[in-house]
PDB file of C-alpha atoms in Angstrom:
ATOM      1  CA  UNK A  12     145.058-118.030  37.776  1.00  0.00           C
ATOM      2  CA  UNK A  13     145.711-114.333  38.223  1.00  0.00           C
ATOM      3  CA  UNK A  14     145.196-112.676  41.616  1.00  0.00           C
ATOM      4  CA  UNK A  15     144.509-108.951  41.674  1.00  0.00           C
ATOM      5  CA  UNK A  16     144.584-106.793  44.818  1.00  0.00           C
ATOM      6  CA  UNK A  17     142.116-103.929  44.509  1.00  0.00           C
ATOM      7  CA  UNK A  18     142.647-100.550  46.194  1.00  0.00           C
ATOM      8  CA  UNK A  19     141.400-100.617  49.786  1.00  0.00           C
ATOM      9  CA  UNK A  20     138.139 -98.817  50.557  1.00  0.00           C
ATOM     10  CA  UNK A  21     135.827 -97.863  53.395  1.00  0.00           C
ATOM     11  CA  UNK A  22     132.558 -99.267  52.022  1.00  0.00           C
ATOM     12  CA  UNK A  23     132.071-103.051  51.681  1.00  0.00           C
ATOM     13  CA  UNK A  24     129.000-102.439  49.486  1.00  0.00           C
ATOM     14  CA  UNK A  25     131.254-101.290  46.637  1.00  0.00           C
ATOM     15  CA  UNK A  26     133.549-104.323  46.871  1.00  0.00           C
ATOM     16  CA  UNK A  27     130.614-106.742  47.168  1.00  0.00           C
ATOM     17  CA  UNK A  28     128.834-105.152  44.206  1.00  0.00           C
ATOM     18  CA  UNK A  29     131.972-105.587  42.093  1.00  0.00           C
ATOM     19  CA  UNK A  30     132.260-109.212  43.212  1.00  0.00           C
ATOM     20  CA  UNK A  31     128.622-109.891  42.326  1.00  0.00           C
ATOM     21  CA  UNK A  32     128.743-107.942  39.077  1.00  0.00           C
ATOM     22  CA  UNK A  33     125.587-106.076  40.152  1.00  0.00           C
ATOM     23  CA  UNK A  34     124.466-103.765  42.970  1.00  0.00           C
ATOM     24  CA  UNK A  35     123.819-105.242  46.410  1.00  0.00           C
ATOM     25  CA  UNK A  36     120.140-105.772  47.186  1.00  0.00           C
ATOM     26  CA  UNK A  37     117.871-106.507  50.120  1.00  0.00           C
ATOM     27  CA  UNK A  38     115.855-108.902  47.937  1.00  0.00           C
ATOM     28  CA  UNK A  39     118.766-111.078  46.820  1.00  0.00           C
ATOM     29  CA  UNK A  40     119.724-113.854  49.218  1.00  0.00           C
ATOM     30  CA  UNK A  41     123.245-115.247  48.909  1.00  0.00           C
ATOM     31  CA  UNK A  42     123.523-118.961  49.669  1.00  0.00           C
ATOM     32  CA  UNK A  43     126.624-121.046  50.344  1.00  0.00           C
ATOM     33  CA  UNK A  44     126.868-121.587  46.590  1.00  0.00           C
ATOM     34  CA  UNK A  45     127.757-117.902  46.304  1.00  0.00           C
ATOM     35  CA  UNK A  46     129.520-117.241  49.606  1.00  0.00           C
ATOM     36  CA  UNK A  47     131.787-120.275  49.349  1.00  0.00           C
ATOM     37  CA  UNK A  48     134.114-119.505  52.300  1.00  0.00           C
ATOM     38  CA  UNK A  49     134.344-117.156  55.261  1.00  0.00           C
ATOM     39  CA  UNK A  50     136.174-116.421  58.513  1.00  0.00           C
ATOM     40  CA  UNK A  51     135.766-119.178  61.153  1.00  0.00           C
ATOM     41  CA  UNK A  52     133.926-116.958  63.641  1.00  0.00           C
ATOM     42  CA  UNK A  53     130.965-116.521  61.312  1.00  0.00           C
ATOM     43  CA  UNK A  54     129.464-119.894  62.291  1.00  0.00           C
ATOM     44  CA  UNK A  55     128.505-118.464  65.691  1.00  0.00           C
ATOM     45  CA  UNK A  56     126.077-116.058  63.961  1.00  0.00           C
ATOM     46  CA  UNK A  57     123.965-118.811  62.415  1.00  0.00           C
ATOM     47  CA  UNK A  58     121.340-120.792  64.341  1.00  0.00           C
ATOM     48  CA  UNK A  59     120.434-123.151  61.490  1.00  0.00           C
ATOM     49  CA  UNK A  60     120.995-123.602  57.775  1.00  0.00           C
ATOM     50  CA  UNK A  61     118.158-121.234  56.839  1.00  0.00           C
ATOM     51  CA  UNK A  62     119.835-118.381  58.704  1.00  0.00           C
ATOM     52  CA  UNK A  63     122.832-118.699  56.398  1.00  0.00           C
ATOM     53  CA  UNK A  64     120.864-117.152  53.544  1.00  0.00           C
ATOM     54  CA  UNK A  65     121.460-113.451  54.073  1.00  0.00           C
ATOM     55  CA  UNK A  66     120.646-110.682  51.641  1.00  0.00           C
ATOM     56  CA  UNK A  67     123.672-109.166  49.976  1.00  0.00           C
ATOM     57  CA  UNK A  68     123.095-105.963  51.961  1.00  0.00           C
ATOM     58  CA  UNK A  69     123.236-108.013  55.187  1.00  0.00           C
ATOM     59  CA  UNK A  70     126.580-109.505  54.154  1.00  0.00           C
ATOM     60  CA  UNK A  71     127.882-105.988  53.557  1.00  0.00           C
ATOM     61  CA  UNK A  72     126.624-104.886  56.989  1.00  0.00           C
ATOM     62  CA  UNK A  73     128.279-107.897  58.577  1.00  0.00           C
ATOM     63  CA  UNK A  74     131.612-106.941  57.019  1.00  0.00           C
ATOM     64  CA  UNK A  75     131.165-103.311  58.003  1.00  0.00           C
ATOM     65  CA  UNK A  76     130.329-104.025  61.679  1.00  0.00           C
ATOM     66  CA  UNK A  77     133.957-103.764  62.967  1.00  0.00           C
ATOM     67  CA  UNK A  78     134.224-100.302  61.387  1.00  0.00           C
ATOM     68  CA  UNK A  79     131.125 -99.213  63.298  1.00  0.00           C
ATOM     69  CA  UNK A  80     132.215-100.878  66.524  1.00  0.00           C
ATOM     70  CA  UNK A  81     135.721 -99.377  66.392  1.00  0.00           C
ATOM     71  CA  UNK A  82     135.114 -96.040  64.686  1.00  0.00           C
ATOM     72  CA  UNK A  83     138.575 -94.652  65.391  1.00  0.00           C
ATOM     73  CA  UNK A  84     140.555 -97.747  64.396  1.00  0.00           C
ATOM     74  CA  UNK A  85     143.212 -96.984  61.801  1.00  0.00           C
ATOM     75  CA  UNK A  86     146.269 -98.595  60.283  1.00  0.00           C
ATOM     76  CA  UNK A  87     149.743 -97.737  61.637  1.00  0.00           C
ATOM     77  CA  UNK A  88     149.908 -95.200  58.788  1.00  0.00           C
ATOM     78  CA  UNK A  89     146.663 -93.543  59.901  1.00  0.00           C
ATOM     79  CA  UNK A  90     144.593 -95.050  57.078  1.00  0.00           C
ATOM     80  CA  UNK A  91     140.889 -95.664  57.749  1.00  0.00           C
ATOM     81  CA  UNK A  92     140.290 -97.684  54.584  1.00  0.00           C
ATOM     82  CA  UNK A  93     139.746-101.061  56.238  1.00  0.00           C
ATOM     83  CA  UNK A  94     137.961-102.934  53.422  1.00  0.00           C
ATOM     84  CA  UNK A  95     140.433-105.238  51.661  1.00  0.00           C
ATOM     85  CA  UNK A  96     139.410-106.795  48.336  1.00  0.00           C
ATOM     86  CA  UNK A  97     141.191-109.343  46.169  1.00  0.00           C
ATOM     87  CA  UNK A  98     139.934-111.222  43.129  1.00  0.00           C
ATOM     88  CA  UNK A  99     141.286-114.329  41.404  1.00  0.00           C
ATOM     89  CA  UNK A 100     140.451-115.078  37.795  1.00  0.00           C
ATOM     90  CA  UNK A 101     140.966-118.439  36.095  1.00  0.00           C
ATOM     91  CA  UNK A 102     142.134-118.980  32.534  1.00  0.00           C
ATOM     92  CA  UNK A 103     139.193-118.877  30.048  1.00  0.00           C
ATOM     93  CA  UNK A 104     139.886-122.503  29.052  1.00  0.00           C
ATOM     94  CA  UNK A 105     139.961-123.841  32.628  1.00  0.00           C
ATOM     95  CA  UNK A 106     137.398-126.441  33.666  1.00  0.00           C
ATOM     96  CA  UNK A 107     134.511-125.606  35.935  1.00  0.00           C
ATOM     97  CA  UNK A 108     135.354-125.924  39.623  1.00  0.00           C
ATOM     98  CA  UNK A 109     133.214-127.382  42.391  1.00  0.00           C
ATOM     99  CA  UNK A 110     132.195-125.471  45.507  1.00  0.00           C
ATOM    100  CA  UNK A 111     134.801-127.278  47.703  1.00  0.00           C
ATOM    101  CA  UNK A 112     137.506-126.380  45.169  1.00  0.00           C
ATOM    102  CA  UNK A 113     136.493-122.714  45.196  1.00  0.00           C
ATOM    103  CA  UNK A 114     136.458-122.831  48.999  1.00  0.00           C
ATOM    104  CA  UNK A 115     139.969-124.294  49.059  1.00  0.00           C
ATOM    105  CA  UNK A 116     141.215-121.556  46.736  1.00  0.00           C
ATOM    106  CA  UNK A 117     139.630-118.879  48.949  1.00  0.00           C
ATOM    107  CA  UNK A 118     141.153-120.195  52.194  1.00  0.00           C
ATOM    108  CA  UNK A 119     144.579-120.579  50.598  1.00  0.00           C
ATOM    109  CA  UNK A 120     144.549-117.004  49.249  1.00  0.00           C
ATOM    110  CA  UNK A 121     143.317-115.681  52.606  1.00  0.00           C
ATOM    111  CA  UNK A 122     146.184-117.407  54.420  1.00  0.00           C
ATOM    112  CA  UNK A 123     148.775-116.336  51.836  1.00  0.00           C
ATOM    113  CA  UNK A 124     147.632-112.718  52.198  1.00  0.00           C
ATOM    114  CA  UNK A 125     147.625-112.887  56.000  1.00  0.00           C
ATOM    115  CA  UNK A 126     143.892-112.196  56.211  1.00  0.00           C
ATOM    116  CA  UNK A 127     143.336-115.533  57.975  1.00  0.00           C
ATOM    117  CA  UNK A 128     145.708-117.164  60.432  1.00  0.00           C
ATOM    118  CA  UNK A 129     145.008-120.639  61.824  1.00  0.00           C
ATOM    119  CA  UNK A 130     144.043-120.515  65.486  1.00  0.00           C
ATOM    120  CA  UNK A 131     143.484-116.747  65.543  1.00  0.00           C
ATOM    121  CA  UNK A 132     140.103-116.410  67.257  1.00  0.00           C
ATOM    122  CA  UNK A 133     140.136-112.610  67.095  1.00  0.00           C
ATOM    123  CA  UNK A 134     140.962-112.425  63.396  1.00  0.00           C
ATOM    124  CA  UNK A 135     139.280-110.128  60.929  1.00  0.00           C
ATOM    125  CA  UNK A 136     135.992-110.838  59.172  1.00  0.00           C
ATOM    126  CA  UNK A 137     136.172-111.980  55.558  1.00  0.00           C
ATOM    127  CA  UNK A 138     134.029-113.762  52.984  1.00  0.00           C
ATOM    128  CA  UNK A 139     134.707-115.282  49.560  1.00  0.00           C
ATOM    129  CA  UNK A 140     132.138-114.673  46.813  1.00  0.00           C
ATOM    130  CA  UNK A 141     131.942-116.836  43.693  1.00  0.00           C
ATOM    131  CA  UNK A 142     129.272-115.125  41.620  1.00  0.00           C
ATOM    132  CA  UNK A 143     130.911-114.690  38.203  1.00  0.00           C
ATOM    133  CA  UNK A 144     132.215-117.432  35.895  1.00  0.00           C
ATOM    134  CA  UNK A 145     135.860-118.294  36.490  1.00  0.00           C
ATOM    135  CA  UNK A 146     136.285-115.712  39.229  1.00  0.00           C
ATOM    136  CA  UNK A 147     136.313-115.562  43.024  1.00  0.00           C
ATOM    137  CA  UNK A 148     136.470-112.456  45.223  1.00  0.00           C
ATOM    138  CA  UNK A 149     137.706-112.148  48.814  1.00  0.00           C
ATOM    139  CA  UNK A 150     136.453-109.209  50.861  1.00  0.00           C
ATOM    140  CA  UNK A 151     137.725-108.543  54.377  1.00  0.00           C
ATOM    141  CA  UNK A 152     137.550-105.886  57.063  1.00  0.00           C
ATOM    142  CA  UNK A 153     141.092-105.459  58.363  1.00  0.00           C
ATOM    143  CA  UNK A 154     139.865-104.293  61.784  1.00  0.00           C
ATOM    144  CA  UNK A 155     140.084-107.243  64.167  1.00  0.00           C
ATOM    145  CA  UNK A 156     137.599-108.110  66.919  1.00  0.00           C
ATOM    146  CA  UNK A 157     139.829-106.424  69.516  1.00  0.00           C
ATOM    147  CA  UNK A 158     139.960-103.177  67.517  1.00  0.00           C
ATOM    148  CA  UNK A 159     143.531-103.616  66.258  1.00  0.00           C
ATOM    149  CA  UNK A 160     144.556-103.586  62.609  1.00  0.00           C
ATOM    150  CA  UNK A 161     145.296-106.841  60.789  1.00  0.00           C
ATOM    151  CA  UNK A 162     148.874-107.132  59.569  1.00  0.00           C
ATOM    152  CA  UNK A 163     148.224-108.618  56.150  1.00  0.00           C
ATOM    153  CA  UNK A 164     150.717-109.416  53.400  1.00  0.00           C
ATOM    154  CA  UNK A 165     149.442-108.400  49.971  1.00  0.00           C
ATOM    155  CA  UNK A 166     152.788-109.384  48.490  1.00  0.00           C
ATOM    156  CA  UNK A 167     152.423-110.014  44.717  1.00  0.00           C
ATOM    157  CA  UNK A 168     155.260-112.563  44.682  1.00  0.00           C
ATOM    158  CA  UNK A 169     153.786-114.524  47.604  1.00  0.00           C
ATOM    159  CA  UNK A 170     150.305-114.567  46.078  1.00  0.00           C
ATOM    160  CA  UNK A 171     151.693-115.506  42.668  1.00  0.00           C
ATOM    161  CA  UNK A 172     153.580-118.438  44.213  1.00  0.00           C
ATOM    162  CA  UNK A 173     150.386-119.621  45.903  1.00  0.00           C
ATOM    163  CA  UNK A 174     148.591-119.339  42.550  1.00  0.00           C
ATOM    164  CA  UNK A 175     151.142-121.605  40.907  1.00  0.00           C
ATOM    165  CA  UNK A 176     150.752-124.198  43.691  1.00  0.00           C
ATOM    166  CA  UNK A 177     146.957-124.149  43.347  1.00  0.00           C
ATOM    167  CA  UNK A 178     147.216-124.532  39.584  1.00  0.00           C
ATOM    168  CA  UNK A 179     149.460-127.576  39.984  1.00  0.00           C
ATOM    169  CA  UNK A 180     147.262-129.216  42.619  1.00  0.00           C
ATOM    170  CA  UNK A 181     143.919-128.543  40.904  1.00  0.00           C
ATOM    171  CA  UNK A 182     145.088-129.115  37.342  1.00  0.00           C
ATOM    172  CA  UNK A 183     144.466-125.536  36.207  1.00  0.00           C
ATOM    173  CA  UNK A 184     146.061-123.647  33.337  1.00  0.00           C
ATOM    174  CA  UNK A 185     148.913-121.359  34.354  1.00  0.00           C
ATOM    175  CA  UNK A 186     149.127-117.905  32.731  1.00  0.00           C
ATOM    176  CA  UNK A 187     152.896-118.328  32.652  1.00  0.00           C
ATOM    177  CA  UNK A 188     152.606-121.082  30.015  1.00  0.00           C
ATOM    178  CA  UNK A 189     154.386-119.774  26.961  1.00  0.00           C
ATOM    179  CA  UNK A 190     155.759-116.855  28.965  1.00  0.00           C
ATOM    180  CA  UNK A 191     159.104-116.360  30.683  1.00  0.00           C
ATOM    181  CA  UNK A 192     160.388-119.105  32.919  1.00  0.00           C
ATOM    182  CA  UNK A 193     160.426-117.627  36.480  1.00  0.00           C
ATOM    183  CA  UNK A 194     163.578-119.662  37.226  1.00  0.00           C
ATOM    184  CA  UNK A 195     165.406-118.510  34.119  1.00  0.00           C
ATOM    185  CA  UNK A 196     167.026-115.558  35.873  1.00  0.00           C
ATOM    186  CA  UNK A 197     168.239-117.753  38.736  1.00  0.00           C
ATOM    187  CA  UNK A 198     169.783-120.268  36.336  1.00  0.00           C
ATOM    188  CA  UNK A 199     171.451-117.515  34.306  1.00  0.00           C
ATOM    189  CA  UNK A 200     172.824-115.882  37.430  1.00  0.00           C
ATOM    190  CA  UNK A 201     174.551-119.115  38.437  1.00  0.00           C
ATOM    191  CA  UNK A 202     176.770-119.115  35.360  1.00  0.00           C
ATOM    192  CA  UNK A 203     180.428-118.189  35.844  1.00  0.00           C
ATOM    193  CA  UNK A 204     181.192-114.524  35.488  1.00  0.00           C
ATOM    194  CA  UNK A 205     183.510-113.646  32.591  1.00  0.00           C
ATOM    195  CA  UNK A 206     187.107-113.064  33.719  1.00  0.00           C
ATOM    196  CA  UNK A 207     187.193-109.616  32.145  1.00  0.00           C
ATOM    197  CA  UNK A 208     184.295-108.269  34.250  1.00  0.00           C
ATOM    198  CA  UNK A 209     185.618-105.603  36.602  1.00  0.00           C
ATOM    199  CA  UNK A 210     184.235-105.645  40.188  1.00  0.00           C
ATOM    200  CA  UNK A 211     183.036-102.031  39.922  1.00  0.00           C
ATOM    201  CA  UNK A 212     181.133-102.750  36.715  1.00  0.00           C
ATOM    202  CA  UNK A 213     179.511-105.798  38.327  1.00  0.00           C
ATOM    203  CA  UNK A 214     178.309-103.724  41.265  1.00  0.00           C
ATOM    204  CA  UNK A 215     176.893-101.110  38.918  1.00  0.00           C
ATOM    205  CA  UNK A 216     175.101-103.742  36.867  1.00  0.00           C
ATOM    206  CA  UNK A 217     173.594-105.240  40.027  1.00  0.00           C
ATOM    207  CA  UNK A 218     172.268-101.801  41.004  1.00  0.00           C
ATOM    208  CA  UNK A 219     170.811-101.315  37.539  1.00  0.00           C
ATOM    209  CA  UNK A 220     169.018-104.676  37.644  1.00  0.00           C
ATOM    210  CA  UNK A 221     167.604-103.924  41.085  1.00  0.00           C
ATOM    211  CA  UNK A 222     166.179-100.617  39.876  1.00  0.00           C
ATOM    212  CA  UNK A 223     164.659-102.305  36.831  1.00  0.00           C
ATOM    213  CA  UNK A 224     163.030-104.936  39.088  1.00  0.00           C
ATOM    214  CA  UNK A 225     161.833-102.420  41.697  1.00  0.00           C
ATOM    215  CA  UNK A 226     158.156-103.185  42.475  1.00  0.00           C
ATOM    216  CA  UNK A 227     157.396 -99.607  43.542  1.00  0.00           C
ATOM    217  CA  UNK A 228     159.240 -97.190  41.257  1.00  0.00           C
ATOM    218  CA  UNK A 229     160.973 -99.256  38.572  1.00  0.00           C
ATOM    219  CA  UNK A 230     160.166 -98.674  34.873  1.00  0.00           C
ATOM    220  CA  UNK A 231     158.743-102.198  34.522  1.00  0.00           C
ATOM    221  CA  UNK A 232     156.465-101.531  37.484  1.00  0.00           C
ATOM    222  CA  UNK A 233     155.229 -98.428  35.658  1.00  0.00           C
ATOM    223  CA  UNK A 234     154.451-100.406  32.509  1.00  0.00           C
ATOM    224  CA  UNK A 235     152.846-103.228  34.502  1.00  0.00           C
ATOM    225  CA  UNK A 236     150.697-100.771  36.428  1.00  0.00           C
ATOM    226  CA  UNK A 237     149.453 -99.159  33.212  1.00  0.00           C
ATOM    227  CA  UNK A 238     148.632-102.559  31.709  1.00  0.00           C
ATOM    228  CA  UNK A 239     146.737-103.630  34.845  1.00  0.00           C
ATOM    229  CA  UNK A 240     144.889-100.308  34.864  1.00  0.00           C
ATOM    230  CA  UNK A 241     143.846-100.808  31.223  1.00  0.00           C
ATOM    231  CA  UNK A 242     142.725-104.370  32.017  1.00  0.00           C
ATOM    232  CA  UNK A 243     140.621-103.121  34.915  1.00  0.00           C
ATOM    233  CA  UNK A 244     138.884-100.544  32.714  1.00  0.00           C
ATOM    234  CA  UNK A 245     138.244-103.069  29.925  1.00  0.00           C
ATOM    235  CA  UNK A 246     136.830-105.534  32.440  1.00  0.00           C
ATOM    236  CA  UNK A 247     134.139-102.998  33.386  1.00  0.00           C
ATOM    237  CA  UNK A 248     132.897-102.676  29.790  1.00  0.00           C
ATOM    238  CA  UNK A 249     129.681-104.554  28.956  1.00  0.00           C
ATOM    239  CA  UNK A 250     129.857-107.754  26.947  1.00  0.00           C
ATOM    240  CA  UNK A 251     132.340-110.602  26.728  1.00  0.00           C
ATOM    241  CA  UNK A 252     134.600-108.749  24.269  1.00  0.00           C
ATOM    242  CA  UNK A 253     135.918-106.403  26.961  1.00  0.00           C
ATOM    243  CA  UNK A 254     136.419-109.200  29.499  1.00  0.00           C
ATOM    244  CA  UNK A 255     138.403-111.317  27.013  1.00  0.00           C
ATOM    245  CA  UNK A 256     140.701-108.426  26.144  1.00  0.00           C
ATOM    246  CA  UNK A 257     141.052-107.583  29.837  1.00  0.00           C
ATOM    247  CA  UNK A 258     142.179-111.134  30.554  1.00  0.00           C
ATOM    248  CA  UNK A 259     144.767-110.912  27.752  1.00  0.00           C
ATOM    249  CA  UNK A 260     146.152-107.749  29.328  1.00  0.00           C
ATOM    250  CA  UNK A 261     146.270-109.479  32.723  1.00  0.00           C
ATOM    251  CA  UNK A 262     148.359-112.249  31.137  1.00  0.00           C
ATOM    252  CA  UNK A 263     150.725-109.611  29.751  1.00  0.00           C
ATOM    253  CA  UNK A 264     151.000-108.059  33.223  1.00  0.00           C
ATOM    254  CA  UNK A 265     151.797-111.487  34.665  1.00  0.00           C
ATOM    255  CA  UNK A 266     154.591-111.974  32.111  1.00  0.00           C
ATOM    256  CA  UNK A 267     156.008-108.561  33.016  1.00  0.00           C
ATOM    257  CA  UNK A 268     155.991-109.632  36.660  1.00  0.00           C
ATOM    258  CA  UNK A 269     157.938-112.747  35.635  1.00  0.00           C
ATOM    259  CA  UNK A 270     160.554-110.533  33.971  1.00  0.00           C
ATOM    260  CA  UNK A 271     160.848-108.469  37.175  1.00  0.00           C
ATOM    261  CA  UNK A 272     161.293-111.655  39.186  1.00  0.00           C
ATOM    262  CA  UNK A 273     164.039-112.836  36.817  1.00  0.00           C
ATOM    263  CA  UNK A 274     165.894-109.538  37.085  1.00  0.00           C
ATOM    264  CA  UNK A 275     165.638-109.531  40.870  1.00  0.00           C
ATOM    265  CA  UNK A 276     166.909-113.128  41.057  1.00  0.00           C
ATOM    266  CA  UNK A 277     169.869-112.254  38.874  1.00  0.00           C
ATOM    267  CA  UNK A 278     170.672-109.095  40.840  1.00  0.00           C
ATOM    268  CA  UNK A 279     170.637-111.003  44.134  1.00  0.00           C
ATOM    269  CA  UNK A 280     173.707-112.980  43.051  1.00  0.00           C
ATOM    270  CA  UNK A 281     175.755-109.862  42.267  1.00  0.00           C
ATOM    271  CA  UNK A 282     177.550-107.572  44.740  1.00  0.00           C
ATOM    272  CA  UNK A 283     175.340-104.854  46.184  1.00  0.00           C
ATOM    273  CA  UNK A 284     176.268-101.228  46.748  1.00  0.00           C
ATOM    274  CA  UNK A 285     173.347 -98.874  47.346  1.00  0.00           C
ATOM    275  CA  UNK A 286     175.516 -95.825  46.638  1.00  0.00           C
ATOM    276  CA  UNK A 287     176.604 -96.953  43.170  1.00  0.00           C
ATOM    277  CA  UNK A 288     174.353 -95.828  40.330  1.00  0.00           C
ATOM    278  CA  UNK A 289     176.786 -94.591  37.705  1.00  0.00           C
ATOM    279  CA  UNK A 290     174.989 -96.421  34.914  1.00  0.00           C
ATOM    280  CA  UNK A 291     171.819 -94.384  35.450  1.00  0.00           C
ATOM    281  CA  UNK A 292     172.485 -90.723  34.566  1.00  0.00           C
ATOM    282  CA  UNK A 293     168.880 -89.750  35.261  1.00  0.00           C
ATOM    283  CA  UNK A 294     166.281 -90.901  37.743  1.00  0.00           C
ATOM    284  CA  UNK A 295     164.014 -93.690  36.634  1.00  0.00           C
ATOM    285  CA  UNK A 296     160.328 -92.766  36.157  1.00  0.00           C
ATOM    286  CA  UNK A 297     158.002 -93.401  39.044  1.00  0.00           C
ATOM    287  CA  UNK A 298     154.806 -95.399  38.720  1.00  0.00           C
ATOM    288  CA  UNK A 299     151.909 -93.070  37.831  1.00  0.00           C
ATOM    289  CA  UNK A 300     149.360 -95.721  38.726  1.00  0.00           C
ATOM    290  CA  UNK A 301     149.520 -95.525  42.516  1.00  0.00           C
ATOM    291  CA  UNK A 302     147.157 -95.892  45.395  1.00  0.00           C
ATOM    292  CA  UNK A 303     144.296 -93.376  45.554  1.00  0.00           C
ATOM    293  CA  UNK A 304     144.608 -90.469  47.927  1.00  0.00           C
ATOM    294  CA  UNK A 305     143.294 -91.229  51.422  1.00  0.00           C
ATOM    295  CA  UNK A 306     139.593 -90.534  51.657  1.00  0.00           C
ATOM    296  CA  UNK A 307     137.734 -88.974  54.513  1.00  0.00           C
ATOM    297  CA  UNK A 308     135.998 -91.307  56.927  1.00  0.00           C
ATOM    298  CA  UNK A 309     132.533 -92.072  55.553  1.00  0.00           C
ATOM    299  CA  UNK A 310     130.280 -94.555  57.298  1.00  0.00           C
ATOM    300  CA  UNK A 311     127.198 -95.831  55.460  1.00  0.00           C
ATOM    301  CA  UNK A 312     123.920 -95.671  57.337  1.00  0.00           C
ATOM    302  CA  UNK A 313     122.995 -98.936  58.937  1.00  0.00           C
TER     303      UNK A 313
END
């Protein structure tokens, strides 16, 4: 299972359309076989089982309501893009999952990302859509019921760890099979250091490894970002050929993330000195695949 965090937006219609694989529509009702999980407070909006069948446009309006109710709500960084979207894709050879299994996956991802917290009655609105084979999408509005911003944790390492636990519990195929062992770096780092290694050289090597493993500006992050970007573009092409190649690129990106994890584990066992960077005569390249520039506030007509 590979979890991908999409760039945040201001329009839930776009995220929902991507989750469905088609535009949202007033004529298409989404049942609980499509919306397999949601925030706990949603039950108060339904009077009976028939009311649960909303058109896809109504689901988008439901997600967008906090943005209308709290028009000036923004993140601590002044960002108005409150629509959070994550998708999880299974391995092509995985078995078909039942609705309760998809629901369990959705709730676990929501908790790992900080979108849902047990006992939080004022938490943000979110739904999980399972409309495409082997894929589930979580869409949330980060504006809480009290108008504050949800402090979520879209940490790739945390989400990847949750993916591995779900794979083990549900008997799913892990993309790391045949790839680098995520514990390899930790085991290597525990070996005795050679007696000829000078302390200064060890500190410099630790700094080098940390820069290589840097999630934001390291060279491996640059390569990983380009691979993920290519996978995203291939996934949008029509036909199964593009989706298969996109999944292969996502597996490559996952292996690159494993390499970064190994390097970071190894560097954590070595002495740290933030002012030592003698091994790097030039600055490392920054990641060209970054977040989009903040957009102006645009509210769809309701």
